[in-house]
Amino acid sequence: MTPPQDTKTIAEQLCQFARTNFVAEGTAFDEHSPLAETGIDSFALFELLLYGERTFGVRVPPSHLTRGNLASVATIACCMAELAGSGRQSPLDCKPGSCERDPP
Amino acid sequence: MTRASPTGPASLSCDVLVVGAGAAGVAAAVAAGRAGARVVLVERYGFLGGLASAAQVGAACGLYLRDPSSSTPRPVAGGFVGEYACRLQRAAGAEPLRLERGLWVLPLPIAVFGSVADALLRECGNITVALHTTVAGAQTEGARVVRVHALAWNQPLSLRPATVVDGSGEGTVAGLAGATVENGAGDQGPALVFSLEQVESGLTECGLIEVRRELRRAVENGSLPPLCEGLALIPGTNCHGRMDLKLNLPPASPDRPLWQQLTCWERDARALVLRLHRFLVENTATCRRARLASIAPQIGLRSGSRIQGRARLEEEDVLKSRKSALGVARGCWPMERWGNAARPDMAFFDERDYYEIALDCLRPAGLDNLFAAGRCFSAGAAAMTSARVIGTALATGWAAGTAAAFQALGRPLDQALETIRRQMNQ
């Protein structure tokens, strides 16, 4: 298990994974791209999330699997960093506590 | 029109016989009926809609152009396809739904497709519908089908048509009449649809992520077979605590007789759905109270036998959005092949564009009075991964029905072509 990393590092690795596996060549894609509009279907979204969980040693609980948290690589990275306890300020402008969760 | 004989089978004569009341067959019957032909429509199930009903297909694809830049769907064609889409929309009380890459689908609640079909057929007034009727033989004279033998419930029924539309999805009549058919059963895997109710409403939106994560874990530790990872949500169905899911199955093995393969698919997939339901209740927050509301009566076959036509739709025609002077139907869905992987291979053509299917793709070589529509018209395996969807089946059905009626009524096929092309452009 990799020790917790900052939001920017998580986002970079998630972006790289998405580009390599799911994003069509020539499609503009960065951490803020809305995933639904860049060819990331529900299967790909699951693989992206699982890759992040396994790489960064976090588990996103069902209550955090909201549309807001899964909107882009940046929002997933914010959520993962916060869950890993390392949601410090980063160029992604990820505010601590910005990770959504459904009410219990 | 009907004659009951005390010594032989009942018989029906008609201008146009349509076999199969799925999307293609219903469109063909309505087209022929509106063109003034006397039509008989036979269907093996006790309800209309073909696989859209029997396999509980939860979303109609191929009705709207792909357009990532628009928030409003644009119909691929006018005429009957547009009319059917509007009626489905009204009956379902559903709006078209935009998916990734600008694809649009129309959610289809169970039974809506069949009820719209029934209303359209009744409105014509000259269409005789025979449900529970299975075609078992075809007799030819020269290059014409002159008689089709069926079992209506358990009674022999002899059908004497002037022309035939094969909307069976398998080229059944064409094959029985001696035309060459290509076995495409192994081209794509089928899926079994089932519905869960009382899914946690707060979690439904992205609930499938959690479901997939638990399935991956179970597959990795060997407690569920890898097949379970082929579970997919039917777009537009995750609302009011209900989810329609499809369990994707591997393509048919070429070494196995098809009847055996189908039996295995049906039995094994149903047993697996029961096991999956139990697993989801026990292992996911999303489904902890979920009830298994229904399992579709039949697996949804994505590929079957196809005729060998006078022309053939090929992969390149689809990918280059080719048009044809003899074009009678439009396809706009990308090539979507479901193989052994959990997700389909997708190949897209240009946005806001479509390809055309030539009338000769619907005409088998060697038979003059038969037209094939829907999944069994003449196409390569790759091209059919696009053309098999409901919107394109409606379009080829309409074209086949119109052409069959014109031929039966002694009108030139050129006139049928002109009429169909004018309607598409409306």
PDB file of C-alpha atoms in Angstrom, chain B residues 74-315:
ATOM      1  CA  ARG B  74     -32.540  15.030 -33.152  1.00  0.00           C
ATOM      2  CA  PRO B  75     -34.404  12.078 -34.764  1.00  0.00           C
ATOM      3  CA  VAL B  76     -32.367  10.125 -37.288  1.00  0.00           C
ATOM      4  CA  ALA B  77     -35.231  10.166 -39.794  1.00  0.00           C
ATOM      5  CA  GLY B  78     -38.790  11.286 -40.295  1.00  0.00           C
ATOM      6  CA  GLY B  79     -41.632   8.993 -41.235  1.00  0.00           C
ATOM      7  CA  PHE B  80     -42.523   5.963 -39.189  1.00  0.00           C
ATOM      8  CA  VAL B  81     -39.367   5.811 -37.025  1.00  0.00           C
ATOM      9  CA  GLY B  82     -40.053   9.339 -35.790  1.00  0.00           C
ATOM     10  CA  GLU B  83     -43.755   8.558 -35.329  1.00  0.00           C
ATOM     11  CA  TYR B  84     -43.024   5.405 -33.307  1.00  0.00           C
ATOM     12  CA  ALA B  85     -40.482   7.257 -31.152  1.00  0.00           C
ATOM     13  CA  CYS B  86     -43.043   9.987 -30.360  1.00  0.00           C
ATOM     14  CA  ARG B  87     -45.699   7.432 -29.457  1.00  0.00           C
ATOM     15  CA  LEU B  88     -43.272   5.473 -27.289  1.00  0.00           C
ATOM     16  CA  GLN B  89     -42.278   8.678 -25.545  1.00  0.00           C
ATOM     17  CA  ARG B  90     -45.899   9.611 -24.848  1.00  0.00           C
ATOM     18  CA  ALA B  91     -46.827   6.113 -23.673  1.00  0.00           C
ATOM     19  CA  ALA B  92     -43.746   5.743 -21.488  1.00  0.00           C
ATOM     20  CA  GLY B  93     -43.973   9.263 -20.087  1.00  0.00           C
ATOM     21  CA  ALA B  94     -40.206   9.335 -20.578  1.00  0.00           C
ATOM     22  CA  GLU B  95     -37.831  11.784 -22.158  1.00  0.00           C
ATOM     23  CA  PRO B  96     -34.845  10.736 -24.284  1.00  0.00           C
ATOM     24  CA  LEU B  97     -31.756  10.340 -22.154  1.00  0.00           C
ATOM     25  CA  ARG B  98     -28.269  11.528 -23.125  1.00  0.00           C
ATOM     26  CA  LEU B  99     -25.447   9.100 -22.407  1.00  0.00           C
ATOM     27  CA  GLU B 100     -21.691   9.474 -22.784  1.00  0.00           C
ATOM     28  CA  ARG B 101     -20.274  10.554 -26.178  1.00  0.00           C
ATOM     29  CA  GLY B 102     -23.523  12.279 -27.132  1.00  0.00           C
ATOM     30  CA  LEU B 103     -25.534   9.071 -27.542  1.00  0.00           C
ATOM     31  CA  TRP B 104     -29.285   9.279 -26.953  1.00  0.00           C
ATOM     32  CA  VAL B 105     -31.617   6.491 -25.861  1.00  0.00           C
ATOM     33  CA  LEU B 106     -35.310   6.399 -25.042  1.00  0.00           C
ATOM     34  CA  PRO B 107     -36.066   4.563 -21.765  1.00  0.00           C
ATOM     35  CA  LEU B 108     -38.692   1.861 -22.294  1.00  0.00           C
ATOM     36  CA  PRO B 109     -40.700   0.724 -19.286  1.00  0.00           C
ATOM     37  CA  ILE B 110     -41.781  -2.930 -19.484  1.00  0.00           C
ATOM     38  CA  ALA B 111     -44.830  -3.519 -21.734  1.00  0.00           C
ATOM     39  CA  VAL B 112     -44.804  -0.061 -23.326  1.00  0.00           C
ATOM     40  CA  PHE B 113     -43.244  -1.213 -26.597  1.00  0.00           C
ATOM     41  CA  GLY B 114     -45.867  -3.940 -27.028  1.00  0.00           C
ATOM     42  CA  SER B 115     -48.816  -1.685 -26.161  1.00  0.00           C
ATOM     43  CA  VAL B 116     -47.751   0.957 -28.701  1.00  0.00           C
ATOM     44  CA  ALA B 117     -47.354  -1.800 -31.309  1.00  0.00           C
ATOM     45  CA  ASP B 118     -50.830  -3.124 -30.521  1.00  0.00           C
ATOM     46  CA  ALA B 119     -52.422   0.320 -30.900  1.00  0.00           C
ATOM     47  CA  LEU B 120     -50.719   0.933 -34.254  1.00  0.00           C
ATOM     48  CA  LEU B 121     -51.761  -2.461 -35.629  1.00  0.00           C
ATOM     49  CA  ARG B 122     -55.394  -1.994 -34.526  1.00  0.00           C
ATOM     50  CA  GLU B 123     -55.571   1.435 -36.158  1.00  0.00           C
ATOM     51  CA  CYS B 124     -54.809  -0.053 -39.589  1.00  0.00           C
ATOM     52  CA  GLY B 125     -57.926  -2.231 -39.751  1.00  0.00           C
ATOM     53  CA  ASN B 126     -56.557  -4.596 -42.420  1.00  0.00           C
ATOM     54  CA  ILE B 127     -54.009  -6.528 -40.353  1.00  0.00           C
ATOM     55  CA  THR B 128     -54.818  -9.985 -38.989  1.00  0.00           C
ATOM     56  CA  VAL B 129     -52.614 -10.831 -36.014  1.00  0.00           C
ATOM     57  CA  ALA B 130     -51.950 -14.468 -35.098  1.00  0.00           C
ATOM     58  CA  LEU B 131     -50.216 -14.832 -31.731  1.00  0.00           C
ATOM     59  CA  HIS B 132     -48.767 -18.090 -30.391  1.00  0.00           C
ATOM     60  CA  THR B 133     -47.992 -18.978 -34.002  1.00  0.00           C
ATOM     61  CA  THR B 134     -44.714 -20.613 -34.944  1.00  0.00           C
ATOM     62  CA  VAL B 135     -43.508 -20.986 -38.510  1.00  0.00           C
ATOM     63  CA  ALA B 136     -42.283 -24.482 -39.293  1.00  0.00           C
ATOM     64  CA  GLY B 137     -42.016 -24.737 -43.082  1.00  0.00           C
ATOM     65  CA  ALA B 138     -42.033 -22.834 -46.353  1.00  0.00           C
ATOM     66  CA  GLN B 139     -42.850 -24.007 -49.845  1.00  0.00           C
ATOM     67  CA  THR B 140     -41.499 -22.343 -52.983  1.00  0.00           C
ATOM     68  CA  GLU B 141     -42.329 -22.340 -56.661  1.00  0.00           C
ATOM     69  CA  GLY B 142     -39.364 -21.117 -58.642  1.00  0.00           C
ATOM     70  CA  ALA B 143     -38.016 -18.070 -56.840  1.00  0.00           C
ATOM     71  CA  ARG B 144     -41.243 -17.364 -54.944  1.00  0.00           C
ATOM     72  CA  VAL B 145     -42.456 -18.396 -51.518  1.00  0.00           C
ATOM     73  CA  VAL B 146     -45.996 -19.606 -52.122  1.00  0.00           C
ATOM     74  CA  ARG B 147     -46.956 -21.203 -48.840  1.00  0.00           C
ATOM     75  CA  VAL B 148     -45.802 -20.968 -45.242  1.00  0.00           C
ATOM     76  CA  HIS B 149     -46.695 -23.665 -42.739  1.00  0.00           C
ATOM     77  CA  ALA B 150     -47.243 -22.715 -39.132  1.00  0.00           C
ATOM     78  CA  LEU B 151     -48.599 -24.034 -35.882  1.00  0.00           C
ATOM     79  CA  ALA B 152     -51.108 -21.577 -34.409  1.00  0.00           C
ATOM     80  CA  TRP B 153     -51.131 -22.600 -30.758  1.00  0.00           C
ATOM     81  CA  ASN B 154     -51.289 -26.325 -31.529  1.00  0.00           C
ATOM     82  CA  GLN B 155     -53.303 -26.222 -34.762  1.00  0.00           C
ATOM     83  CA  PRO B 156     -51.753 -26.393 -38.237  1.00  0.00           C
ATOM     84  CA  LEU B 157     -52.174 -23.134 -40.133  1.00  0.00           C
ATOM     85  CA  SER B 158     -51.376 -22.794 -43.820  1.00  0.00           C
ATOM     86  CA  LEU B 159     -50.535 -19.292 -45.034  1.00  0.00           C
ATOM     87  CA  ARG B 160     -50.674 -18.324 -48.704  1.00  0.00           C
ATOM     88  CA  PRO B 161     -49.040 -14.918 -49.190  1.00  0.00           C
ATOM     89  CA  ALA B 162     -48.220 -12.901 -52.282  1.00  0.00           C
ATOM     90  CA  THR B 163     -45.120 -11.536 -50.540  1.00  0.00           C
ATOM     91  CA  VAL B 164     -43.387 -12.219 -47.235  1.00  0.00           C
ATOM     92  CA  VAL B 165     -41.494 -10.068 -44.758  1.00  0.00           C
ATOM     93  CA  ASP B 166     -39.126 -12.080 -42.587  1.00  0.00           C
ATOM     94  CA  GLY B 167     -38.886 -10.177 -39.327  1.00  0.00           C
ATOM     95  CA  SER B 168     -38.039 -13.265 -37.305  1.00  0.00           C
ATOM     96  CA  GLY B 169     -34.614 -11.994 -36.268  1.00  0.00           C
ATOM     97  CA  GLU B 170     -33.141 -15.278 -37.513  1.00  0.00           C
ATOM     98  CA  GLY B 171     -34.021 -15.385 -41.223  1.00  0.00           C
ATOM     99  CA  THR B 172     -36.368 -18.244 -40.360  1.00  0.00           C
ATOM    100  CA  VAL B 173     -38.643 -18.097 -43.413  1.00  0.00           C
ATOM    101  CA  ALA B 174     -35.777 -17.342 -45.791  1.00  0.00           C
ATOM    102  CA  GLY B 175     -33.891 -20.367 -44.468  1.00  0.00           C
ATOM    103  CA  LEU B 176     -36.921 -22.664 -44.623  1.00  0.00           C
ATOM    104  CA  ALA B 177     -37.507 -21.500 -48.199  1.00  0.00           C
ATOM    105  CA  GLY B 178     -34.004 -22.551 -49.171  1.00  0.00           C
ATOM    106  CA  ALA B 179     -32.225 -19.187 -49.183  1.00  0.00           C
ATOM    107  CA  THR B 180     -28.687 -19.048 -47.842  1.00  0.00           C
ATOM    108  CA  VAL B 181     -28.501 -17.768 -44.281  1.00  0.00           C
ATOM    109  CA  GLU B 182     -25.348 -17.000 -42.355  1.00  0.00           C
ATOM    110  CA  ASN B 183     -25.178 -18.167 -38.745  1.00  0.00           C
ATOM    111  CA  GLY B 184     -24.252 -15.145 -36.638  1.00  0.00           C
ATOM    112  CA  ALA B 185     -25.136 -16.562 -33.224  1.00  0.00           C
ATOM    113  CA  GLY B 186     -21.514 -16.470 -32.124  1.00  0.00           C
ATOM    114  CA  ASP B 187     -20.928 -12.864 -33.186  1.00  0.00           C
ATOM    115  CA  GLN B 188     -22.077 -11.335 -29.919  1.00  0.00           C
ATOM    116  CA  GLY B 189     -23.003 -12.465 -26.436  1.00  0.00           C
ATOM    117  CA  PRO B 190     -26.610 -12.160 -25.214  1.00  0.00           C
ATOM    118  CA  ALA B 191     -27.801 -10.678 -21.919  1.00  0.00           C
ATOM    119  CA  LEU B 192     -30.406 -11.563 -19.326  1.00  0.00           C
ATOM    120  CA  VAL B 193     -32.327  -8.600 -17.887  1.00  0.00           C
ATOM    121  CA  PHE B 194     -33.689  -8.543 -14.361  1.00  0.00           C
ATOM    122  CA  SER B 195     -35.196  -5.897 -12.119  1.00  0.00           C
ATOM    123  CA  LEU B 196     -34.470  -5.045  -8.523  1.00  0.00           C
ATOM    124  CA  GLU B 197     -36.850  -3.008  -6.394  1.00  0.00           C
ATOM    125  CA  GLN B 198     -36.350  -1.332  -3.033  1.00  0.00           C
ATOM    126  CA  VAL B 199     -32.809  -0.375  -3.921  1.00  0.00           C
ATOM    127  CA  GLU B 200     -31.542   2.297  -1.478  1.00  0.00           C
ATOM    128  CA  SER B 201     -32.765   5.535  -3.021  1.00  0.00           C
ATOM    129  CA  GLY B 202     -29.981   7.719  -1.671  1.00  0.00           C
ATOM    130  CA  LEU B 203     -27.369   5.442  -3.152  1.00  0.00           C
ATOM    131  CA  THR B 204     -28.970   4.420  -6.392  1.00  0.00           C
ATOM    132  CA  GLU B 205     -27.323   7.074  -8.516  1.00  0.00           C
ATOM    133  CA  CYS B 206     -23.838   5.667  -8.260  1.00  0.00           C
ATOM    134  CA  GLY B 207     -24.826   2.455  -6.540  1.00  0.00           C
ATOM    135  CA  LEU B 208     -23.560   0.291  -9.322  1.00  0.00           C
ATOM    136  CA  ILE B 209     -20.004   1.355  -8.518  1.00  0.00           C
ATOM    137  CA  GLU B 210     -20.342  -0.234  -5.100  1.00  0.00           C
ATOM    138  CA  VAL B 211     -22.001  -3.278  -6.633  1.00  0.00           C
ATOM    139  CA  ARG B 212     -19.155  -3.675  -9.132  1.00  0.00           C
ATOM    140  CA  ARG B 213     -16.529  -3.294  -6.429  1.00  0.00           C
ATOM    141  CA  GLU B 214     -18.084  -6.070  -4.361  1.00  0.00           C
ATOM    142  CA  LEU B 215     -18.475  -8.258  -7.447  1.00  0.00           C
ATOM    143  CA  ARG B 216     -14.800  -7.771  -8.328  1.00  0.00           C
ATOM    144  CA  ARG B 217     -13.832  -8.778  -4.796  1.00  0.00           C
ATOM    145  CA  ALA B 218     -16.055 -11.865  -4.955  1.00  0.00           C
ATOM    146  CA  VAL B 219     -14.714 -12.867  -8.362  1.00  0.00           C
ATOM    147  CA  GLU B 220     -11.135 -12.396  -7.183  1.00  0.00           C
ATOM    148  CA  ASN B 221     -11.688 -14.568  -4.104  1.00  0.00           C
ATOM    149  CA  GLY B 222     -13.517 -17.177  -6.156  1.00  0.00           C
ATOM    150  CA  SER B 223     -16.926 -16.915  -4.505  1.00  0.00           C
ATOM    151  CA  LEU B 224     -18.629 -15.794  -7.740  1.00  0.00           C
ATOM    152  CA  PRO B 225     -17.805 -16.692 -11.360  1.00  0.00           C
ATOM    153  CA  PRO B 226     -16.133 -14.039 -13.580  1.00  0.00           C
ATOM    154  CA  LEU B 227     -19.353 -13.805 -15.594  1.00  0.00           C
ATOM    155  CA  CYS B 228     -20.842 -11.747 -12.752  1.00  0.00           C
ATOM    156  CA  GLU B 229     -18.632  -8.826 -13.645  1.00  0.00           C
ATOM    157  CA  GLY B 230     -20.659  -8.478 -16.821  1.00  0.00           C
ATOM    158  CA  LEU B 231     -23.457  -6.818 -14.895  1.00  0.00           C
ATOM    159  CA  ALA B 232     -24.605  -3.495 -16.355  1.00  0.00           C
ATOM    160  CA  LEU B 233     -27.271  -0.952 -15.500  1.00  0.00           C
ATOM    161  CA  ILE B 234     -29.878  -0.231 -18.168  1.00  0.00           C
ATOM    162  CA  PRO B 235     -29.778   3.530 -18.723  1.00  0.00           C
ATOM    163  CA  GLY B 236     -32.668   5.490 -17.297  1.00  0.00           C
ATOM    164  CA  THR B 237     -33.935   2.720 -15.050  1.00  0.00           C
ATOM    165  CA  ASN B 238     -32.258   3.737 -11.806  1.00  0.00           C
ATOM    166  CA  CYS B 239     -35.109   5.696 -10.289  1.00  0.00           C
ATOM    167  CA  HIS B 240     -37.802   5.313  -7.621  1.00  0.00           C
ATOM    168  CA  GLY B 241     -35.743   2.626  -5.929  1.00  0.00           C
ATOM    169  CA  ARG B 242     -35.765   0.421  -9.013  1.00  0.00           C
ATOM    170  CA  MET B 243     -32.862  -0.777 -11.131  1.00  0.00           C
ATOM    171  CA  ASP B 244     -33.029  -2.836 -14.307  1.00  0.00           C
ATOM    172  CA  LEU B 245     -29.796  -4.715 -14.748  1.00  0.00           C
ATOM    173  CA  LYS B 246     -28.470  -6.883 -17.524  1.00  0.00           C
ATOM    174  CA  LEU B 247     -26.165  -9.783 -16.992  1.00  0.00           C
ATOM    175  CA  ASN B 248     -24.012 -10.088 -20.086  1.00  0.00           C
ATOM    176  CA  LEU B 249     -23.152 -13.601 -21.222  1.00  0.00           C
ATOM    177  CA  PRO B 250     -20.337 -14.857 -23.464  1.00  0.00           C
ATOM    178  CA  PRO B 251     -20.982 -15.426 -27.195  1.00  0.00           C
ATOM    179  CA  ALA B 252     -22.157 -18.813 -28.431  1.00  0.00           C
ATOM    180  CA  SER B 253     -19.559 -21.495 -28.915  1.00  0.00           C
ATOM    181  CA  PRO B 254     -19.278 -22.517 -32.589  1.00  0.00           C
ATOM    182  CA  ASP B 255     -18.841 -26.167 -31.526  1.00  0.00           C
ATOM    183  CA  ARG B 256     -22.181 -26.432 -29.830  1.00  0.00           C
ATOM    184  CA  PRO B 257     -25.621 -26.848 -31.443  1.00  0.00           C
ATOM    185  CA  LEU B 258     -27.555 -23.616 -31.032  1.00  0.00           C
ATOM    186  CA  TRP B 259     -30.541 -25.191 -29.257  1.00  0.00           C
ATOM    187  CA  GLN B 260     -28.163 -26.592 -26.657  1.00  0.00           C
ATOM    188  CA  GLN B 261     -26.395 -23.270 -26.258  1.00  0.00           C
ATOM    189  CA  LEU B 262     -29.687 -21.393 -25.828  1.00  0.00           C
ATOM    190  CA  THR B 263     -30.896 -23.861 -23.225  1.00  0.00           C
ATOM    191  CA  CYS B 264     -27.678 -23.491 -21.255  1.00  0.00           C
ATOM    192  CA  TRP B 265     -27.767 -19.711 -21.453  1.00  0.00           C
ATOM    193  CA  GLU B 266     -31.355 -19.597 -20.204  1.00  0.00           C
ATOM    194  CA  ARG B 267     -30.909 -22.053 -17.336  1.00  0.00           C
ATOM    195  CA  ASP B 268     -27.448 -21.027 -16.166  1.00  0.00           C
ATOM    196  CA  ALA B 269     -28.101 -17.288 -16.364  1.00  0.00           C
ATOM    197  CA  ARG B 270     -31.366 -17.566 -14.401  1.00  0.00           C
ATOM    198  CA  ALA B 271     -29.666 -19.603 -11.691  1.00  0.00           C
ATOM    199  CA  LEU B 272     -26.861 -17.053 -11.573  1.00  0.00           C
ATOM    200  CA  VAL B 273     -29.280 -14.119 -11.231  1.00  0.00           C
ATOM    201  CA  LEU B 274     -30.790 -15.732  -8.126  1.00  0.00           C
ATOM    202  CA  ARG B 275     -27.306 -16.205  -6.686  1.00  0.00           C
ATOM    203  CA  LEU B 276     -26.331 -12.657  -7.595  1.00  0.00           C
ATOM    204  CA  HIS B 277     -29.410 -11.230  -5.920  1.00  0.00           C
ATOM    205  CA  ARG B 278     -28.584 -13.037  -2.689  1.00  0.00           C
ATOM    206  CA  PHE B 279     -24.985 -11.849  -2.908  1.00  0.00           C
ATOM    207  CA  LEU B 280     -25.977  -8.216  -3.429  1.00  0.00           C
ATOM    208  CA  VAL B 281     -28.416  -8.251  -0.514  1.00  0.00           C
ATOM    209  CA  GLU B 282     -25.763  -9.685   1.780  1.00  0.00           C
ATOM    210  CA  ASN B 283     -22.810  -7.612   0.604  1.00  0.00           C
ATOM    211  CA  THR B 284     -23.855  -4.155  -0.594  1.00  0.00           C
ATOM    212  CA  ALA B 285     -25.471  -1.234   1.195  1.00  0.00           C
ATOM    213  CA  THR B 286     -27.177  -0.245  -2.056  1.00  0.00           C
ATOM    214  CA  CYS B 287     -29.087  -3.508  -2.322  1.00  0.00           C
ATOM    215  CA  ARG B 288     -29.400  -4.623   1.290  1.00  0.00           C
ATOM    216  CA  ARG B 289     -33.224  -4.498   1.085  1.00  0.00           C
ATOM    217  CA  ALA B 290     -33.519  -5.147  -2.662  1.00  0.00           C
ATOM    218  CA  ARG B 291     -36.255  -7.421  -3.925  1.00  0.00           C
ATOM    219  CA  LEU B 292     -35.872  -9.372  -7.145  1.00  0.00           C
ATOM    220  CA  ALA B 293     -38.945  -8.033  -8.951  1.00  0.00           C
ATOM    221  CA  SER B 294     -38.650  -9.845 -12.282  1.00  0.00           C
ATOM    222  CA  ILE B 295     -36.428 -11.783 -14.651  1.00  0.00           C
ATOM    223  CA  ALA B 296     -37.078 -11.358 -18.387  1.00  0.00           C
ATOM    224  CA  PRO B 297     -38.912 -14.317 -19.961  1.00  0.00           C
ATOM    225  CA  GLN B 298     -36.160 -14.702 -22.558  1.00  0.00           C
ATOM    226  CA  ILE B 299     -32.485 -13.860 -22.826  1.00  0.00           C
ATOM    227  CA  GLY B 300     -31.805 -10.949 -25.143  1.00  0.00           C
ATOM    228  CA  LEU B 301     -30.006 -12.264 -28.198  1.00  0.00           C
ATOM    229  CA  ARG B 302     -27.892  -9.616 -29.871  1.00  0.00           C
ATOM    230  CA  SER B 303     -27.051 -11.620 -32.983  1.00  0.00           C
ATOM    231  CA  GLY B 304     -28.611 -14.425 -34.984  1.00  0.00           C
ATOM    232  CA  SER B 305     -28.766 -15.763 -38.516  1.00  0.00           C
ATOM    233  CA  ARG B 306     -28.798 -13.304 -41.410  1.00  0.00           C
ATOM    234  CA  ILE B 307     -29.790 -13.680 -45.032  1.00  0.00           C
ATOM    235  CA  GLN B 308     -27.285 -13.525 -47.836  1.00  0.00           C
ATOM    236  CA  GLY B 309     -28.712 -10.590 -49.759  1.00  0.00           C
ATOM    237  CA  ARG B 310     -28.361  -9.037 -53.197  1.00  0.00           C
ATOM    238  CA  ALA B 311     -26.274  -6.387 -51.404  1.00  0.00           C
ATOM    239  CA  ARG B 312     -24.646  -6.425 -47.998  1.00  0.00           C
ATOM    240  CA  LEU B 313     -24.061  -3.704 -45.413  1.00  0.00           C
ATOM    241  CA  GLU B 314     -20.388  -3.758 -44.443  1.00  0.00           C
ATOM    242  CA  GLU B 315     -18.344  -2.326 -41.587  1.00  0.00           C
TER     243      GLU B 315
END
